[in-house]
PDB file of C-alpha atoms in Angstrom:
ATOM      1  CA  MET A  71      86.643 -72.505  88.503  1.00 52.00           C
ATOM      2  CA  THR A  72      90.603 -73.866  88.723  1.00 63.00           C
ATOM      3  CA  MET A  73      91.934 -75.315  91.482  1.00 75.00           C
ATOM      4  CA  ASP A  74      95.028 -74.380  93.396  1.00 89.00           C
ATOM      5  CA  GLU A  75      97.506 -76.621  94.090  1.00 90.00           C
ATOM      6  CA  LYS A  76      96.486 -77.564  98.044  1.00 91.00           C
ATOM      7  CA  GLN A  77      92.747 -77.316  96.541  1.00 92.00           C
ATOM      8  CA  LEU A  78      93.271 -80.342  94.631  1.00 93.00           C
ATOM      9  CA  ILE A  79      95.214 -82.175  96.631  1.00 94.00           C
ATOM     10  CA  GLU A  80      92.933 -82.211  99.644  1.00 95.00           C
ATOM     11  CA  GLY A  81      89.876 -83.121  97.140  1.00 95.00           C
ATOM     12  CA  CYS A  82      92.037 -85.881  95.936  1.00 95.00           C
ATOM     13  CA  ILE A  83      92.531 -86.899  99.007  1.00 95.00           C
ATOM     14  CA  ASN A  84      88.892 -86.716 100.219  1.00 95.00           C
ATOM     15  CA  GLY A  85      87.825 -88.659  96.750  1.00 94.00           C
ATOM     16  CA  ASP A  86      86.271 -85.095  95.081  1.00 95.00           C
ATOM     17  CA  ARG A  87      85.569 -86.369  91.741  1.00 95.00           C
ATOM     18  CA  ARG A  88      86.096 -82.967  90.135  1.00 95.00           C
ATOM     19  CA  ALA A  89      89.960 -82.559  91.971  1.00 95.00           C
ATOM     20  CA  GLN A  90      90.519 -85.809  90.506  1.00 96.00           C
ATOM     21  CA  LYS A  91      89.610 -85.043  86.279  1.00 96.00           C
ATOM     22  CA  ALA A  92      91.446 -81.756  87.387  1.00 96.00           C
ATOM     23  CA  LEU A  93      94.612 -83.281  88.377  1.00 96.00           C
ATOM     24  CA  TYR A  94      94.260 -85.642  85.259  1.00 97.00           C
ATOM     25  CA  ASP A  95      93.726 -82.641  82.933  1.00 96.00           C
ATOM     26  CA  ARG A  96      96.261 -80.673  84.883  1.00 96.00           C
ATOM     27  CA  PHE A  97      99.590 -83.514  84.138  1.00 96.00           C
ATOM     28  CA  SER A  98      98.677 -86.406  81.837  1.00 96.00           C
ATOM     29  CA  ARG A  99     100.048 -84.655  78.641  1.00 96.00           C
ATOM     30  CA  ARG A 100     102.873 -84.089  80.234  1.00 95.00           C
ATOM     31  CA  MET A 101     102.990 -87.894  82.424  1.00 96.00           C
ATOM     32  CA  MET A 102     102.344 -89.099  78.533  1.00 95.00           C
ATOM     33  CA  ALA A 103     105.180 -87.679  77.608  1.00 93.00           C
ATOM     34  CA  VAL A 104     106.888 -89.455  80.594  1.00 93.00           C
ATOM     35  CA  CYS A 105     105.559 -92.923  79.608  1.00 94.00           C
ATOM     36  CA  LEU A 106     106.265 -92.314  75.796  1.00 92.00           C
ATOM     37  CA  ARG A 107     109.699 -91.624  76.546  1.00 91.00           C
ATOM     38  CA  TYR A 108     110.413 -94.507  78.315  1.00 91.00           C
ATOM     39  CA  VAL A 109     108.216 -97.135  76.900  1.00 90.00           C
ATOM     40  CA  LYS A 110     108.033 -97.233  72.950  1.00 82.00           C
ATOM     41  CA  ASP A 111     104.586 -99.032  72.944  1.00 84.00           C
ATOM     42  CA  SER A 112     102.409 -95.985  72.372  1.00 86.00           C
ATOM     43  CA  GLU A 113      99.065 -98.596  73.961  1.00 92.00           C
ATOM     44  CA  ASP A 114     101.988 -99.724  77.237  1.00 92.00           C
ATOM     45  CA  SER A 115     102.364 -95.891  77.678  1.00 93.00           C
ATOM     46  CA  ARG A 116      98.473 -95.230  77.672  1.00 95.00           C
ATOM     47  CA  ASP A 117      98.531 -98.435  80.836  1.00 95.00           C
ATOM     48  CA  LEU A 118     101.304 -96.892  82.338  1.00 95.00           C
ATOM     49  CA  LEU A 119      99.348 -93.838  82.381  1.00 96.00           C
ATOM     50  CA  GLN A 120      96.652 -95.070  84.063  1.00 96.00           C
ATOM     51  CA  GLU A 121      98.867 -97.037  86.524  1.00 97.00           C
ATOM     52  CA  GLY A 122     100.482 -94.037  87.227  1.00 97.00           C
ATOM     53  CA  PHE A 123      97.600 -92.356  88.020  1.00 97.00           C
ATOM     54  CA  VAL A 124      96.044 -94.829  89.623  1.00 96.00           C
ATOM     55  CA  LYS A 125      99.002 -94.613  91.840  1.00 97.00           C
ATOM     56  CA  VAL A 126      99.126 -90.694  92.070  1.00 97.00           C
ATOM     57  CA  TYR A 127      95.565 -90.606  94.108  1.00 97.00           C
ATOM     58  CA  THR A 128      95.995 -93.972  96.190  1.00 96.00           C
ATOM     59  CA  ASN A 129      99.223 -92.177  97.553  1.00 96.00           C
ATOM     60  CA  ILE A 130      98.645 -89.172  97.266  1.00 96.00           C
ATOM     61  CA  CYS A 131      98.184 -88.721 101.276  1.00 95.00           C
ATOM     62  CA  LYS A 132     101.127 -89.174 101.189  1.00 95.00           C
ATOM     63  CA  PHE A 133     102.949 -86.112  99.589  1.00 94.00           C
ATOM     64  CA  THR A 134     104.684 -84.076 102.946  1.00 91.00           C
ATOM     65  CA  GLY A 135     104.254 -80.919 100.924  1.00 88.00           C
ATOM     66  CA  GLU A 136     108.454 -81.277 100.832  1.00 88.00           C
ATOM     67  CA  GLY A 137     109.796 -79.899  97.092  1.00 90.00           C
ATOM     68  CA  SER A 138     107.262 -79.439  94.292  1.00 94.00           C
ATOM     69  CA  PHE A 139     104.130 -81.793  94.086  1.00 96.00           C
ATOM     70  CA  ASP A 140     105.223 -81.767  90.048  1.00 95.00           C
ATOM     71  CA  GLY A 141     108.173 -83.590  91.151  1.00 94.00           C
ATOM     72  CA  TRP A 142     106.169 -85.583  93.161  1.00 96.00           C
ATOM     73  CA  VAL A 143     103.750 -86.821  90.395  1.00 97.00           C
ATOM     74  CA  ARG A 144     106.684 -86.748  87.908  1.00 95.00           C
ATOM     75  CA  LYS A 145     109.076 -89.597  90.471  1.00 94.00           C
ATOM     76  CA  ILE A 146     104.960 -92.014  90.607  1.00 96.00           C
ATOM     77  CA  PHE A 147     105.710 -92.097  86.635  1.00 96.00           C
ATOM     78  CA  VAL A 148     109.158 -92.943  86.288  1.00 95.00           C
ATOM     79  CA  ASN A 149     109.236 -95.720  89.009  1.00 94.00           C
ATOM     80  CA  CYS A 150     105.809 -96.594  87.033  1.00 95.00           C
ATOM     81  CA  ALA A 151     107.846 -96.862  83.858  1.00 93.00           C
ATOM     82  CA  LEU A 152     110.997 -98.752  85.642  1.00 91.00           C
ATOM     83  CA  GLU A 153     108.614-101.657  86.966  1.00 91.00           C
ATOM     84  CA  PHE A 154     106.778-102.281  84.239  1.00 91.00           C
ATOM     85  CA  LEU A 155     109.950-102.356  82.503  1.00 87.00           C
ATOM     86  CA  ARG A 156     111.505-104.956  84.756  1.00 84.00           C
ATOM     87  CA  ARG A 157     108.304-106.373  84.720  1.00 85.00           C
ATOM     88  CA  ASN A 158     108.739-107.209  81.545  1.00 80.00           C
ATOM     89  CA  ASP A 159     112.312-108.345  81.159  1.00 72.00           C
ATOM     90  CA  ILE A 160     112.963-105.815  78.837  1.00 67.00           C
ATOM     91  CA  LEU A 161     116.333-104.249  79.699  1.00 63.00           C
ATOM     92  CA  ALA A 162     117.786-107.989  79.504  1.00 61.00           C
ATOM     93  CA  ASN A 163     119.026-107.910  76.375  1.00 51.00           C
ATOM     94  CA  SER A 164     119.588-103.979  76.199  1.00 50.00           C
ATOM     95  CA  ASP A 165     122.981-103.967  74.576  1.00 47.00           C
ATOM     96  CA  CYS A 166     122.711-104.390  70.959  1.00 41.00           C
ATOM     97  CA  ILE A 167     123.763-101.713  69.358  1.00 40.00           C
ATOM     98  CA  ASP A 168     126.793-101.571  66.397  1.00 40.00           C
ATOM     99  CA  ASP A 169     129.414-100.071  69.151  1.00 41.00           C
ATOM    100  CA  ARG A 170     131.704 -98.238  66.589  1.00 41.00           C
ATOM    101  CA  GLU A 171     132.912 -94.747  67.894  1.00 42.00           C
ATOM    102  CA  TYR A 172     130.659 -91.509  66.445  1.00 41.00           C
ATOM    103  CA  GLU A 173     133.881 -88.830  65.522  1.00 45.00           C
ATOM    104  CA  ASP A 174     131.232 -86.256  63.747  1.00 47.00           C
ATOM    105  CA  LEU A 175     129.239 -84.288  66.404  1.00 47.00           C
ATOM    106  CA  PRO A 176     126.339 -82.540  65.084  1.00 49.00           C
ATOM    107  CA  ASP A 177     126.965 -78.775  64.627  1.00 49.00           C
ATOM    108  CA  GLU A 178     124.926 -75.889  65.941  1.00 51.00           C
ATOM    109  CA  THR A 179     123.670 -76.023  62.190  1.00 51.00           C
ATOM    110  CA  THR A 180     122.413 -79.269  62.710  1.00 51.00           C
ATOM    111  CA  LEU A 181     120.927 -78.613  65.843  1.00 51.00           C
ATOM    112  CA  SER A 182     118.738 -75.855  65.148  1.00 58.00           C
ATOM    113  CA  GLN A 183     117.703 -77.851  62.002  1.00 63.00           C
ATOM    114  CA  ILE A 184     115.929 -80.352  64.133  1.00 74.00           C
ATOM    115  CA  SER A 185     112.845 -79.812  66.322  1.00 81.00           C
ATOM    116  CA  ALA A 186     112.610 -80.683  69.821  1.00 80.00           C
ATOM    117  CA  GLU A 187     109.930 -82.984  68.687  1.00 83.00           C
ATOM    118  CA  ASP A 188     112.096 -84.932  66.403  1.00 83.00           C
ATOM    119  CA  ILE A 189     114.688 -85.259  69.034  1.00 83.00           C
ATOM    120  CA  MET A 190     112.087 -86.834  71.514  1.00 84.00           C
ATOM    121  CA  THR A 191     111.765 -89.678  68.288  1.00 85.00           C
ATOM    122  CA  CYS A 192     115.027 -90.006  68.516  1.00 88.00           C
ATOM    123  CA  VAL A 193     115.815 -90.700  72.038  1.00 89.00           C
ATOM    124  CA  ARG A 194     112.557 -93.023  71.863  1.00 88.00           C
ATOM    125  CA  SER A 195     113.997 -95.058  69.046  1.00 90.00           C
ATOM    126  CA  LEU A 196     116.745 -95.823  71.248  1.00 92.00           C
ATOM    127  CA  PRO A 197     117.282 -99.738  71.987  1.00 90.00           C
ATOM    128  CA  ASP A 198     115.341-100.124  75.566  1.00 88.00           C
ATOM    129  CA  GLY A 199     118.323-100.317  77.933  1.00 89.00           C
ATOM    130  CA  PHE A 200     120.188 -97.126  76.240  1.00 92.00           C
ATOM    131  CA  ARG A 201     116.603 -95.497  76.442  1.00 93.00           C
ATOM    132  CA  VAL A 202     116.018 -95.884  79.861  1.00 93.00           C
ATOM    133  CA  VAL A 203     119.615 -94.537  80.730  1.00 94.00           C
ATOM    134  CA  PHE A 204     119.833 -92.467  79.454  1.00 94.00           C
ATOM    135  CA  ASN A 205     116.392 -90.386  80.337  1.00 93.00           C
ATOM    136  CA  MET A 206     116.983 -91.421  83.974  1.00 94.00           C
ATOM    137  CA  PHE A 207     120.300 -89.741  83.557  1.00 95.00           C
ATOM    138  CA  ALA A 208     120.134 -87.085  81.244  1.00 93.00           C
ATOM    139  CA  ILE A 209     116.361 -86.060  81.591  1.00 91.00           C
ATOM    140  CA  GLU A 210     115.041 -87.145  85.017  1.00 92.00           C
ATOM    141  CA  GLY A 211     118.603 -86.357  86.577  1.00 93.00           C
ATOM    142  CA  TYR A 212     120.233 -89.567  87.859  1.00 94.00           C
ATOM    143  CA  SER A 213     123.398 -90.554  88.661  1.00 95.00           C
ATOM    144  CA  HIS A 214     125.033 -93.570  87.464  1.00 95.00           C
ATOM    145  CA  LYS A 215     125.581 -94.847  91.351  1.00 95.00           C
ATOM    146  CA  GLU A 216     121.250 -94.408  91.757  1.00 94.00           C
ATOM    147  CA  ILE A 217     120.454 -96.252  88.264  1.00 93.00           C
ATOM    148  CA  GLY A 218     122.691 -98.810  89.043  1.00 90.00           C
ATOM    149  CA  LYS A 219     120.793 -99.814  92.475  1.00 91.00           C
ATOM    150  CA  ILE A 220     117.277 -99.112  90.939  1.00 90.00           C
ATOM    151  CA  LEU A 221     117.821-101.157  87.924  1.00 89.00           C
ATOM    152  CA  ASN A 222     120.276-103.792  88.962  1.00 87.00           C
ATOM    153  CA  ILE A 223     122.741-102.974  87.303  1.00 89.00           C
ATOM    154  CA  LYS A 224     126.977-102.077  87.437  1.00 91.00           C
ATOM    155  CA  GLU A 225     127.698 -98.482  87.800  1.00 92.00           C
ATOM    156  CA  SER A 226     129.827 -98.778  84.895  1.00 92.00           C
ATOM    157  CA  THR A 227     126.967-101.019  82.531  1.00 91.00           C
ATOM    158  CA  SER A 228     125.209 -97.326  82.598  1.00 92.00           C
ATOM    159  CA  ARG A 229     127.441 -95.701  82.344  1.00 94.00           C
ATOM    160  CA  SER A 230     128.394 -97.102  78.554  1.00 93.00           C
ATOM    161  CA  GLN A 231     125.129 -97.882  77.979  1.00 93.00           C
ATOM    162  CA  TYR A 232     124.770 -93.562  78.580  1.00 94.00           C
ATOM    163  CA  ILE A 233     127.240 -93.382  76.160  1.00 94.00           C
ATOM    164  CA  ARG A 234     126.257 -95.447  73.792  1.00 93.00           C
ATOM    165  CA  ALA A 235     122.957 -94.131  73.472  1.00 94.00           C
ATOM    166  CA  ARG A 236     124.464 -90.962  73.348  1.00 93.00           C
ATOM    167  CA  LYS A 237     126.606 -91.635  70.637  1.00 92.00           C
ATOM    168  CA  ALA A 238     123.261 -93.531  68.931  1.00 92.00           C
ATOM    169  CA  LEU A 239     121.258 -90.195  69.119  1.00 90.00           C
ATOM    170  CA  GLN A 240     124.044 -88.065  67.352  1.00 88.00           C
ATOM    171  CA  LYS A 241     124.470 -90.567  64.495  1.00 89.00           C
ATOM    172  CA  MET A 242     120.452 -90.146  64.014  1.00 87.00           C
ATOM    173  CA  ILE A 243     120.944 -86.336  63.889  1.00 83.00           C
ATOM    174  CA  LEU A 244     123.382 -86.544  62.062  1.00 82.00           C
ATOM    175  CA  LYS A 245     121.299 -88.432  59.368  1.00 81.00           C
ATOM    176  CA  HIS A 246     118.736 -85.698  60.279  1.00 69.00           C
TER     177      HIS A 246
END
């Protein structure tokens, strides 16, 4: 028997191990992908996955039902990843990549020949600051102003990190 979302949430609030396992089974693959987008090391990503689920289980009673439950869970994992990066000062020296202009943009033929998995591999290979800002802006939908506040950087720094990340990705895709 599969639990619907409401049963899953109520079960987790009540400490039901079956509900916790069902929640883990439902979200673990997607949340691991989130962790891997922010943290290159797979062991650190696994630690983040565990930390994220602990936070979900501990705070699930705070889910108000406003917005999607999926979005609420995802936000917890993104915040865990950002806390990890701040805690380990990974973003401190993140501005080191060749700053040349990349005029050749990948065309549709090039893009159609590269898989989503290959693109995510390219994203994961970006320098830390570029990768984090790219994920937050392009994938999570944060504004540069929000990114600046969260990462304690200037809004203009967020913009330049994003532009540089895009250029680096374009170069990687063209090489692919």
